[in-house]
mmCIF file of C-alpha atoms and ligand atoms in Angstrom:
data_model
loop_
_atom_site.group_PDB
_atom_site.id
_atom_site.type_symbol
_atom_site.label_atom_id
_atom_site.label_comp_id
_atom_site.label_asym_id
_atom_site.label_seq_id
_atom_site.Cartn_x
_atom_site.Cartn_y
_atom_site.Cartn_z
ATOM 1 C CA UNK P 1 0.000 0.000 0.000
ATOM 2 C CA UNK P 2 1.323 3.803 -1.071
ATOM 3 C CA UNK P 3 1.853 6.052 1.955
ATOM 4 C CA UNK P 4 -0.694 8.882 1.949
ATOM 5 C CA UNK P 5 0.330 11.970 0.197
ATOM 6 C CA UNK P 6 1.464 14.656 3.028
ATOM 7 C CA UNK P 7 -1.809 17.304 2.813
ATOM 8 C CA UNK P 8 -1.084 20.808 1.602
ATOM 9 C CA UNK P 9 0.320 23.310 4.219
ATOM 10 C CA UNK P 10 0.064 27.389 3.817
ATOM 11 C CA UNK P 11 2.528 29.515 5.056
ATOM 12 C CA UNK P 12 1.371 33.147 6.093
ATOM 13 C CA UNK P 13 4.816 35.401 6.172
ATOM 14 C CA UNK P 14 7.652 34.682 4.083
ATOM 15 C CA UNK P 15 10.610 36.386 6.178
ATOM 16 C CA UNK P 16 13.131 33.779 8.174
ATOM 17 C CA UNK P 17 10.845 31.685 10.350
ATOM 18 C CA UNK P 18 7.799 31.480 7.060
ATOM 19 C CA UNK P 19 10.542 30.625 4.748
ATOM 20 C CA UNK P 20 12.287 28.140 7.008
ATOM 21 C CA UNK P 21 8.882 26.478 7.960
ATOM 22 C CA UNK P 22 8.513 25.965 4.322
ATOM 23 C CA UNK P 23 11.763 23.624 3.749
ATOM 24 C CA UNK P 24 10.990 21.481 6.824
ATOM 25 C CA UNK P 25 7.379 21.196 5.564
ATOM 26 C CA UNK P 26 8.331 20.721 1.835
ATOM 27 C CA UNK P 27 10.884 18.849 2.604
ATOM 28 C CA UNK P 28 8.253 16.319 3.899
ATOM 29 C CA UNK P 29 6.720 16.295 0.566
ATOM 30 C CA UNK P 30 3.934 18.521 1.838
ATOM 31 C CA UNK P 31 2.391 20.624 -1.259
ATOM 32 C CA UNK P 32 3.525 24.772 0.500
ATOM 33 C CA UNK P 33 2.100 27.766 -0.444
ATOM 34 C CA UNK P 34 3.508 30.870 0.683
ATOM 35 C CA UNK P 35 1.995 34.341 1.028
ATOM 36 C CA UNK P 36 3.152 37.331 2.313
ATOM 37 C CA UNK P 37 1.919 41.062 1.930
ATOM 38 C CA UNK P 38 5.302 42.166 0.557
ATOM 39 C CA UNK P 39 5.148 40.118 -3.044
ATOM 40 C CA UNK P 40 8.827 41.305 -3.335
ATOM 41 C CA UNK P 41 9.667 39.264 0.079
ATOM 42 C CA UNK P 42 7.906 36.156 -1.314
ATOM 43 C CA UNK P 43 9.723 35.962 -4.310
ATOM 44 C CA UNK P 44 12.632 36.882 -2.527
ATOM 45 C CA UNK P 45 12.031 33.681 0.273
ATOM 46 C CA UNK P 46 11.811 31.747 -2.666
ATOM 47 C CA UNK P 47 15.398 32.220 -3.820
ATOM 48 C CA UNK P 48 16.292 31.797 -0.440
ATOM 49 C CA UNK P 49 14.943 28.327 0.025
ATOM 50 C CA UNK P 50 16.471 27.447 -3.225
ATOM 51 C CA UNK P 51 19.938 28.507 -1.984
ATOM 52 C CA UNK P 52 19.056 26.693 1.510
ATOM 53 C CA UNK P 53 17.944 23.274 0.559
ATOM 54 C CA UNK P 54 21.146 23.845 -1.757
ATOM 55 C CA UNK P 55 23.572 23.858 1.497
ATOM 56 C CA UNK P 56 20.967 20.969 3.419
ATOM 57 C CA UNK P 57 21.538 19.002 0.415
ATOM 58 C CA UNK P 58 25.254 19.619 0.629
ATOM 59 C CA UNK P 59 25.038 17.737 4.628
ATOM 60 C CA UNK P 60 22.695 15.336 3.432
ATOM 61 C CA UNK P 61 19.985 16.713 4.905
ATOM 62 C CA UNK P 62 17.576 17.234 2.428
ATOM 63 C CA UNK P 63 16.623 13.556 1.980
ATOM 64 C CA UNK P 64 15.040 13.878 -1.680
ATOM 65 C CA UNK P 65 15.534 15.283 -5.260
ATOM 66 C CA UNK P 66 16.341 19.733 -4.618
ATOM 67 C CA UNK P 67 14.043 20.182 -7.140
ATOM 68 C CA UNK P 68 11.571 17.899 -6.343
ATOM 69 C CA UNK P 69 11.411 19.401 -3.017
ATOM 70 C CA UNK P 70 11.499 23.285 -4.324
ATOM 71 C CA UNK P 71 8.751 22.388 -6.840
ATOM 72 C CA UNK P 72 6.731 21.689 -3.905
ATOM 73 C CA UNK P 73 6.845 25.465 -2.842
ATOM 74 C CA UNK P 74 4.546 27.637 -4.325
ATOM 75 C CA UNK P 75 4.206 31.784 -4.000
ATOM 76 C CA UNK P 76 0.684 32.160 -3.780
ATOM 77 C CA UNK P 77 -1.113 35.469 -5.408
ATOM 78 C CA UNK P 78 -3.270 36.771 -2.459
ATOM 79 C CA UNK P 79 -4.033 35.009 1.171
ATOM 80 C CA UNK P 80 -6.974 33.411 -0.783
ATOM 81 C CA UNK P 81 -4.977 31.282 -2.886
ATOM 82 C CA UNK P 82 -3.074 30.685 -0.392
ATOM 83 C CA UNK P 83 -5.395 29.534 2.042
ATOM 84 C CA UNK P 84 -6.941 26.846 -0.794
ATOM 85 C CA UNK P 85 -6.772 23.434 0.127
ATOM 86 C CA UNK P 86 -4.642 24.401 2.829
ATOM 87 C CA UNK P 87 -5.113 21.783 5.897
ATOM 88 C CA UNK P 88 -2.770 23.389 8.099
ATOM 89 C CA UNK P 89 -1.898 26.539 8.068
ATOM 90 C CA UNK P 90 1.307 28.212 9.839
ATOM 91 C CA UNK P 91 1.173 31.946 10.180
ATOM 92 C CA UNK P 92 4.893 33.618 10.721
ATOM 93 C CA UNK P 93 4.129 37.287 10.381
ATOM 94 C CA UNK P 94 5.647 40.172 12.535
ATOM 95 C CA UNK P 95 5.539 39.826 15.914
ATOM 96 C CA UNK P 96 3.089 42.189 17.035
ATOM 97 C CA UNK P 97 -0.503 41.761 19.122
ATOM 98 C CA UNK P 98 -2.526 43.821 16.487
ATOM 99 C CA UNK P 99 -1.141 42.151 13.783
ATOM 100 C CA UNK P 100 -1.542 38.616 14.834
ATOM 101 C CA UNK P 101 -5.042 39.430 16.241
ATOM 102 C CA UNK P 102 -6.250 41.023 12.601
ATOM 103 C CA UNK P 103 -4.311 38.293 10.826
ATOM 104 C CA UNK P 104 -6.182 34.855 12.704
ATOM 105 C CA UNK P 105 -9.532 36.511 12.410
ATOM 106 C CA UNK P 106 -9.104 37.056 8.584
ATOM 107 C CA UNK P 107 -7.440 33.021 8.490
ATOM 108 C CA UNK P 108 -11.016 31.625 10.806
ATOM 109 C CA UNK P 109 -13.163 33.275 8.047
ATOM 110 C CA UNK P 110 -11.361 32.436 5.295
ATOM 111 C CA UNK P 111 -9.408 29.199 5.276
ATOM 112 C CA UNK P 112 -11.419 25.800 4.542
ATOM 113 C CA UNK P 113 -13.374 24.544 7.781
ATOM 114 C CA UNK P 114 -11.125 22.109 8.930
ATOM 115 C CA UNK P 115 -7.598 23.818 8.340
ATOM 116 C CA UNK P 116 -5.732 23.541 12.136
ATOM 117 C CA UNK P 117 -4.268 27.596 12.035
ATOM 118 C CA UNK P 118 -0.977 27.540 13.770
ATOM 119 C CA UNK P 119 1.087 30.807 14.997
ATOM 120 C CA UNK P 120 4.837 30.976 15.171
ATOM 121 C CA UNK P 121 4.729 33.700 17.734
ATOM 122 C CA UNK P 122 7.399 33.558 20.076
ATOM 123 C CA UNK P 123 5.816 35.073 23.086
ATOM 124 C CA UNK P 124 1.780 35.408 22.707
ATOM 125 C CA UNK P 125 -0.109 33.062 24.240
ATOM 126 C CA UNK P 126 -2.950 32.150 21.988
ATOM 127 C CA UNK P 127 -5.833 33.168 24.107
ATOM 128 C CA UNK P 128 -4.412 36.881 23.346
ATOM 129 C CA UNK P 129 -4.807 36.553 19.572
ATOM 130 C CA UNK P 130 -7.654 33.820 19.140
ATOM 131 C CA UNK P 131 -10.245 33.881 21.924
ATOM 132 C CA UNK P 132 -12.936 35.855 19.987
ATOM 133 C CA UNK P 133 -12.594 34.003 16.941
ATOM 134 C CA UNK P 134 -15.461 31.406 16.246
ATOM 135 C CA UNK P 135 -13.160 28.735 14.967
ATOM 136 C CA UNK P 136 -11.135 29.284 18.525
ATOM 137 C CA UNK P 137 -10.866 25.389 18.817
ATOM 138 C CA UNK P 138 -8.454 25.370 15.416
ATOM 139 C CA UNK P 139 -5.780 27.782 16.647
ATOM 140 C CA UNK P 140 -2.620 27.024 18.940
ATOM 141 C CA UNK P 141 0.832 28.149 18.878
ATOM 142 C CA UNK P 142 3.561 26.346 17.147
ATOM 143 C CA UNK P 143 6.560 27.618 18.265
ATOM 144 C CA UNK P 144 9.703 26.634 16.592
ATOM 145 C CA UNK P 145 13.080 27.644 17.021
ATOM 146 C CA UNK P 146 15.161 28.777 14.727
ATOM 147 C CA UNK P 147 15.898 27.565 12.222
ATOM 148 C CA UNK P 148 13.483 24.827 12.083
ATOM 149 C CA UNK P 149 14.889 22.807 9.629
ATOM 150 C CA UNK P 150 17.855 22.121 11.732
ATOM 151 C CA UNK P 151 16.307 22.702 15.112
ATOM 152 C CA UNK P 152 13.021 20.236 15.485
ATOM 153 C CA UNK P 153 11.621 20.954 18.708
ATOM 154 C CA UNK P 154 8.144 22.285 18.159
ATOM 155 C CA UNK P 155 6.350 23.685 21.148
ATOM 156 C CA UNK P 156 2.756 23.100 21.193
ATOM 157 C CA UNK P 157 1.008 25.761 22.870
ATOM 158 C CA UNK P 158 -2.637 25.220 23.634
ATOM 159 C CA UNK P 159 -5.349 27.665 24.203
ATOM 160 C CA UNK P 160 -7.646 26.252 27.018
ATOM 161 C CA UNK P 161 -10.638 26.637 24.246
ATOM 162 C CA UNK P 162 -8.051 24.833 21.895
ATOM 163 C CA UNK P 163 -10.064 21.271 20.736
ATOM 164 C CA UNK P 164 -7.790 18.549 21.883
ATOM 165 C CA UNK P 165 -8.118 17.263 17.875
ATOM 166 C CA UNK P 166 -6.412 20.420 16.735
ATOM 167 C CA UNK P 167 -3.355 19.509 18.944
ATOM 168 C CA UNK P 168 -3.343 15.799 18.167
ATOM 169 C CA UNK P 169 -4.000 16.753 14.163
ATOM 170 C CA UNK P 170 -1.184 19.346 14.734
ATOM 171 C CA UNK P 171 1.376 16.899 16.449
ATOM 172 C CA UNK P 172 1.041 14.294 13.981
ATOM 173 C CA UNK P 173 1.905 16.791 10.971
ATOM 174 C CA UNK P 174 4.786 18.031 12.383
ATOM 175 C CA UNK P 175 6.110 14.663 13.915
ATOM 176 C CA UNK P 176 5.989 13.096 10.067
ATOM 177 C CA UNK P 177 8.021 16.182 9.069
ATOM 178 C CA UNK P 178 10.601 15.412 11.104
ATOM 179 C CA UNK P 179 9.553 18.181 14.391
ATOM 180 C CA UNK P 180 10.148 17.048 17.970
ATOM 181 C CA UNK P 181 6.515 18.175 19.510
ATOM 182 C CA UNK P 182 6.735 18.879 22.905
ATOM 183 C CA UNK P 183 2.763 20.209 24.815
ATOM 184 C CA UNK P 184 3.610 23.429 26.883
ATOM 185 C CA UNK P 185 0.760 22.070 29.645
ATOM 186 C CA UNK P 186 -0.437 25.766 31.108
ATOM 187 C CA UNK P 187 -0.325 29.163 28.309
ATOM 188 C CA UNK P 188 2.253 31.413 29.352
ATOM 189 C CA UNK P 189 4.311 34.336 27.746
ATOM 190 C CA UNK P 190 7.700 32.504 25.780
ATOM 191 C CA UNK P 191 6.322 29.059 26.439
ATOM 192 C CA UNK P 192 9.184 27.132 27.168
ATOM 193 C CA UNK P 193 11.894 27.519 24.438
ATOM 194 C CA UNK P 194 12.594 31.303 25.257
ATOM 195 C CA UNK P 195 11.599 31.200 29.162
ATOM 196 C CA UNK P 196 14.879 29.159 29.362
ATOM 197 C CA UNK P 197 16.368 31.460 26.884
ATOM 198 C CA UNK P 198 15.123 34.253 29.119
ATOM 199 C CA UNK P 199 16.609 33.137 32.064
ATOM 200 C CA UNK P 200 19.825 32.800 30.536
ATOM 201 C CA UNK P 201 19.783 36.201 28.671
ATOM 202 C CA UNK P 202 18.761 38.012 31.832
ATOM 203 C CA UNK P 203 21.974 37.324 33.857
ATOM 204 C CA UNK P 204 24.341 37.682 30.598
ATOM 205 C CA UNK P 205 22.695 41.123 30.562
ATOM 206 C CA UNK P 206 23.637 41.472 34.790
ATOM 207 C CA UNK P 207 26.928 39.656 34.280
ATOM 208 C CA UNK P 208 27.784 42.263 31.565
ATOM 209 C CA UNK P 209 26.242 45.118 33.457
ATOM 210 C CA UNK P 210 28.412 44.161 36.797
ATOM 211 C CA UNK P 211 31.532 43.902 34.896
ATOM 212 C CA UNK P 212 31.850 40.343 35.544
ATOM 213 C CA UNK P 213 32.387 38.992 32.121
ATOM 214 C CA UNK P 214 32.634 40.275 28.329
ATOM 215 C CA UNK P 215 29.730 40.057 26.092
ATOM 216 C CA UNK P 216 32.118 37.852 23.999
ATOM 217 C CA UNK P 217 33.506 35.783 27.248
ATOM 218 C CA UNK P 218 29.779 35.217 27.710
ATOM 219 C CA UNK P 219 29.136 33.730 24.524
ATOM 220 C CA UNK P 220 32.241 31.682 24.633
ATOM 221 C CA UNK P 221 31.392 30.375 28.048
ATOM 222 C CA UNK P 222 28.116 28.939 26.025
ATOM 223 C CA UNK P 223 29.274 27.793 22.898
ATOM 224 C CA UNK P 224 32.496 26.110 23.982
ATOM 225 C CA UNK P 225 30.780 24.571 27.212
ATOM 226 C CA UNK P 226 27.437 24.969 28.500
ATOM 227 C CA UNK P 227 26.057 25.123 24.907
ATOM 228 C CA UNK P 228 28.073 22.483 23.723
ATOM 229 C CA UNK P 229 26.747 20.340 26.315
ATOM 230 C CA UNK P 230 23.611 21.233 26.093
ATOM 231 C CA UNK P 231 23.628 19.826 22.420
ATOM 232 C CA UNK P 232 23.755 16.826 23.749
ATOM 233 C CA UNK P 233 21.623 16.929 27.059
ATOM 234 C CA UNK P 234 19.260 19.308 28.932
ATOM 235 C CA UNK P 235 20.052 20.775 32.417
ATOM 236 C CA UNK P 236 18.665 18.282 34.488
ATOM 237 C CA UNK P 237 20.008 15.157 32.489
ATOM 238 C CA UNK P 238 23.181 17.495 33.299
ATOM 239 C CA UNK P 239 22.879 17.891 36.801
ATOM 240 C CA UNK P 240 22.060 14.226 36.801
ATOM 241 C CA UNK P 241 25.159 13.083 35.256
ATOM 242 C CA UNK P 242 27.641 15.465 36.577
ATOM 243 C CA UNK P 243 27.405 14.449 39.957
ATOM 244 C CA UNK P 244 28.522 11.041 41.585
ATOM 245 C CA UNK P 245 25.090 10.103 43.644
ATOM 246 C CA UNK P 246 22.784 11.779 40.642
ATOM 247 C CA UNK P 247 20.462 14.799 40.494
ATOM 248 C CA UNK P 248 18.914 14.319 44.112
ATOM 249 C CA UNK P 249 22.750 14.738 45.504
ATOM 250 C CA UNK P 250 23.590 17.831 43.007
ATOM 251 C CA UNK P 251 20.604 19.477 44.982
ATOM 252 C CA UNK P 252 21.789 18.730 47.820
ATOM 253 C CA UNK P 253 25.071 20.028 47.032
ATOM 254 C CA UNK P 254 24.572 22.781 44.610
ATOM 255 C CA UNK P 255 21.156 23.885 45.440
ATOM 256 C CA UNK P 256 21.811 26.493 48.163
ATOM 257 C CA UNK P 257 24.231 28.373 45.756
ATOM 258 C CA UNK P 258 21.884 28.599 43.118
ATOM 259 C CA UNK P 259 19.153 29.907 45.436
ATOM 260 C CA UNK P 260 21.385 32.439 46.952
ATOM 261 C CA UNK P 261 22.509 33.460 43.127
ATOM 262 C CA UNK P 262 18.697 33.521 42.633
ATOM 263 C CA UNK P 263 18.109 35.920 45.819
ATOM 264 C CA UNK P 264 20.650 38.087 44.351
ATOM 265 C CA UNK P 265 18.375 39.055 41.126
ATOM 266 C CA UNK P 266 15.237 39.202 43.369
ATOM 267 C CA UNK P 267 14.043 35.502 42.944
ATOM 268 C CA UNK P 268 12.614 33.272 45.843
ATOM 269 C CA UNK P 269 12.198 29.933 43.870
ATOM 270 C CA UNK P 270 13.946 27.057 46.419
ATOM 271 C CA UNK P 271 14.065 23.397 45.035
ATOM 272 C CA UNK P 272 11.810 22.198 47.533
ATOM 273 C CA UNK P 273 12.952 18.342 48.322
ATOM 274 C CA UNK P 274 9.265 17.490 46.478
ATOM 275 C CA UNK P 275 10.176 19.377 43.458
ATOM 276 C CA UNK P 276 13.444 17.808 43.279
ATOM 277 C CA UNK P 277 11.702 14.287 43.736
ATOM 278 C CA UNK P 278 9.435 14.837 40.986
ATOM 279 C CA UNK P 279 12.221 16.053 38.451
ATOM 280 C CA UNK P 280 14.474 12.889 39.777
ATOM 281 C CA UNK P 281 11.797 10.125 39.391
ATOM 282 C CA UNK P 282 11.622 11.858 35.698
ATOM 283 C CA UNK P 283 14.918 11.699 34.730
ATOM 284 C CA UNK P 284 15.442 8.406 36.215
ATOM 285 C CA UNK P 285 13.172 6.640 33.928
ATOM 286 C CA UNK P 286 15.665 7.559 30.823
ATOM 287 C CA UNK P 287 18.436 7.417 33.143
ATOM 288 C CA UNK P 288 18.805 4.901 36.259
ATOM 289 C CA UNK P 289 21.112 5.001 38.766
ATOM 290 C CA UNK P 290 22.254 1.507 38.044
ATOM 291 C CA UNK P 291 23.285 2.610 34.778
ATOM 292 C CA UNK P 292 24.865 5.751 35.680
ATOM 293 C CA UNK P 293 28.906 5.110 34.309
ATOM 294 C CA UNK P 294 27.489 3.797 31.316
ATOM 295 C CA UNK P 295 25.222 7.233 30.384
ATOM 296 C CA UNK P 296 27.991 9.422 31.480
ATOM 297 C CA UNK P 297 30.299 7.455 28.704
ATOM 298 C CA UNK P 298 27.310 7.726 25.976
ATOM 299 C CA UNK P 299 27.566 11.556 27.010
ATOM 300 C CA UNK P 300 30.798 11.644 26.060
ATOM 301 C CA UNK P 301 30.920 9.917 23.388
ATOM 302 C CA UNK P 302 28.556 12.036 21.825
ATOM 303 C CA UNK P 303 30.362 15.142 22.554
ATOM 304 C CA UNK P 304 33.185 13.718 20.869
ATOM 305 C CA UNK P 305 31.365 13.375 17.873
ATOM 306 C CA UNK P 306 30.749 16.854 18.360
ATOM 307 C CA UNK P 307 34.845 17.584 19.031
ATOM 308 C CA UNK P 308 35.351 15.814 16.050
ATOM 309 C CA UNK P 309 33.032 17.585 13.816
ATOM 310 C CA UNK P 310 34.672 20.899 14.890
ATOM 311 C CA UNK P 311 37.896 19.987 14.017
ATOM 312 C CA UNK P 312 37.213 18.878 10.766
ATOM 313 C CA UNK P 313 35.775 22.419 10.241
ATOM 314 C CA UNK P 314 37.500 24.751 12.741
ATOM 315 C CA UNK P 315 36.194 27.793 10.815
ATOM 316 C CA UNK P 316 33.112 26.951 10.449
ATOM 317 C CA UNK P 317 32.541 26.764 14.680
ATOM 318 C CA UNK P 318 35.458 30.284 15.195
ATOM 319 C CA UNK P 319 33.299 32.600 13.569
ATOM 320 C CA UNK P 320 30.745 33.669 15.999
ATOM 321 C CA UNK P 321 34.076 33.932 18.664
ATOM 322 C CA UNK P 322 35.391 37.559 18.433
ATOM 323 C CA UNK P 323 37.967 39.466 21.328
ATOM 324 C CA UNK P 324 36.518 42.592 23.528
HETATM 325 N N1 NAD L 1 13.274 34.896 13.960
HETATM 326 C C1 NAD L 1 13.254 33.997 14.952
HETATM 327 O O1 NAD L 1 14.296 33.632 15.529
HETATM 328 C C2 NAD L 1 11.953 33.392 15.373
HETATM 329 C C3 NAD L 1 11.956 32.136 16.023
HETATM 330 C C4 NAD L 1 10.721 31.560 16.378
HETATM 331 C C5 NAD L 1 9.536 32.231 16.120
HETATM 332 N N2 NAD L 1 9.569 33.451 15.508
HETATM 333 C C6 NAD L 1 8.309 34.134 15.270
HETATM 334 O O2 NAD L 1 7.948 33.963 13.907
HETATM 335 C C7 NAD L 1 7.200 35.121 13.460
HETATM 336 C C8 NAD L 1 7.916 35.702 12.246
HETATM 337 O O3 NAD L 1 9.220 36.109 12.612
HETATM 338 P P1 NAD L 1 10.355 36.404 11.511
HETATM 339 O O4 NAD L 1 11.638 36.499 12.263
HETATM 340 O O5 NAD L 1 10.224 35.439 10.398
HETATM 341 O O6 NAD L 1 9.914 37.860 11.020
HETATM 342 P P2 NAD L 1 10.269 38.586 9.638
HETATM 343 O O7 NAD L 1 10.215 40.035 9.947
HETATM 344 O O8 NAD L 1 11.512 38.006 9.055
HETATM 345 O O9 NAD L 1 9.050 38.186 8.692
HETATM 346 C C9 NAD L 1 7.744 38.597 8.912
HETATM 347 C C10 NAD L 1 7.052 38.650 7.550
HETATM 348 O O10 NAD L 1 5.654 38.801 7.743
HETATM 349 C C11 NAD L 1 5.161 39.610 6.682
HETATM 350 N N3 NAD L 1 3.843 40.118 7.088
HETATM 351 C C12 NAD L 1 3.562 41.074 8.000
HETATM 352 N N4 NAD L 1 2.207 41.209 8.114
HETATM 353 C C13 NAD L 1 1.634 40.297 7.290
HETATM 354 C C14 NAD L 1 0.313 39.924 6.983
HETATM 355 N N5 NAD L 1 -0.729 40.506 7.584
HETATM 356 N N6 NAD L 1 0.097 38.952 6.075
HETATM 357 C C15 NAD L 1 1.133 38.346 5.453
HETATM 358 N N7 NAD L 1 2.429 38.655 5.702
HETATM 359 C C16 NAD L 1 2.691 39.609 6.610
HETATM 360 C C17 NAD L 1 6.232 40.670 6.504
HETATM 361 O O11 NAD L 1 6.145 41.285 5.221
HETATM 362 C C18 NAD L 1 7.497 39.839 6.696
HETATM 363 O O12 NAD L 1 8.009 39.351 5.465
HETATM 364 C C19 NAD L 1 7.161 36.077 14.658
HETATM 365 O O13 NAD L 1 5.968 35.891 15.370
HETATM 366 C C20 NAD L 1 8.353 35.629 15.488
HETATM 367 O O14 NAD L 1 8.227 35.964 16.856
HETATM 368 C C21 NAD L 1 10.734 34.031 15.108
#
């Protein structure tokens, strides 16, 4: 039996993020139509994907004919022609309230009844942009990072009106193009993705302001160690590996530092020994104690891989690096 044909996406904005969005979904074989209210832009983000899938194709990483896949990608005349036959639709224009607000109302009257309407926004929760809308139970948040076709975590961010379908319809899209879904369980401003970003940013900013550290130290300090790691494993796989006796003993060890670092800035957020159960019974069940040598040598081994890619490319990891 043929696999089903992957249903026609349309892609509203056609700067980075729309144009991005279109390679991972095209690159899926999903039929793309982009539209954007600057036609210059669109025809623009089409030579851009060209040149893209160009490079992808150069790391193996397109996984199918170039033109095959740019063939696929279509700039549509108005939001109309966009919007026809369009079963999912993922809007990437400017981040702004008004515009996103304007933008979903005009997509719930005018794309077909059962088209899931997705927003890129980095920040808004949906409720903010959708909750008038009669169609409310067809829009969420899709937040990717960027750029998607080489980062494939896609944050799912609900509305409470959001119809559970919508998510499910949503998550099974992007999971056969290759995303990582992950359900942000409560709306929030920056979801997940850039509330961790956030955090970090905020005391690079203090760091910088206090004279503790260039802005350049700073970003070394990320991409030759916590960033580097971090390609590999998130903080509390970290914490869990980095410390003979596992997560629940890094607590124990670490945590008063980090809450007085935390009191510095004005935060009162302790690891309360429940919280720190919870998170350890999580991590656990990918990593168990039994096993712990063995993960921290898979660690390793990975960032080796890593080591080893940068070597055989220096300049292609030094130029980000610069002295101040
Ligand atoms: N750039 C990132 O790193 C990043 C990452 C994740 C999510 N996002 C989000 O994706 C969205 C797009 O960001 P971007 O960086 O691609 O912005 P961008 O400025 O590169 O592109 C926005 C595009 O939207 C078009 N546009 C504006 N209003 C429109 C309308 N009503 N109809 C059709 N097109 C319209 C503009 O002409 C422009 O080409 C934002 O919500 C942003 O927060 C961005």
């Amino acid at each position: 039996m043929s696999s089903p044909v992957p249903a026609p996406v349309a892609i509203v904005g056609a700067g980075s993020i729309g144009a991005a969005w279109a390679i991972v979904f095209a690159r899926a074989g999903h039929r793309v139509a982009l539209h954007d209210v600057d036609a210059d832009r669109a025809a623009t983000a089409l030579s851009e994907i060209e040149s893209r899938l160009a490079e992808l194709d150069g790391f193996g990483l397109v996984g199918a004919e170039i033109t095959a896949v740019l063939g696929l990608v279509g700039v549509a005349a108005g939001l109309d022609e966009a919007l026809d036959g369009a079963v999912y639709v993922q809007e990437c224009v400017v981040e702004s309230l008004e515009v996103k607000r304007e933008l979903f109302a005009e997509l719930d009257r005018r794309a077909g009844p059962d088209a899931v309407l997705a927003s890129s926004t980095s920040m808004i929760p949906c409720s903010a942009f959708a909750a008038e809308l009669p169609g409310r139970a067809r829009c969420l948040v899709v937040h990717p990072g960027n750029p998607p076709y080489l980062l494939p975590i896609a944050e799912l961010a609900p509305a409470p009106f959001t119809d559970p379908e919508t998510i499910e319809r949503a998550r099974e899209l992007l999971s056969g193009a290759g995303m990582v879904p992950v359900l942000v369980g409560k709306e929030n401003e920056g979801f997940v993705f850039n509330r961790l970003q956030g955090a970090l940013l905020r005391e690079a900013y203090c760091l910088v302001r206090d004279g503790v550290a260039s802005p350049a130290d700073i970003d070394r300090v990320v991409s030759s160690g916590l960033g580097r790691r971090w390609a590999v494993l998130g903080p509390f796989a970290t914490a869990e590996l980095n410390t003979r006796g596992g997560i629940e003993r890094h607590a124990r060890l670490l945590g008063p530092a980090y809450a007085r670092m935390g009191a510095e800035r004005g935060q009162d957020d302790p690891w309360t020994p429940d919280l720190v159960a919870q998170v350890a019974a999580s991590v656990h069940e990918g990593l168990p104690s039994e096993e712990w040598a063995e993960h921290v040598s898979r660690r390793d081994r990975a960032l080796m891989r890593l080591e080893q890619a940068r070597r055989a490319d220096p300049d292609l990891f030094t130029g980000f690096t610069r002295g101040d």
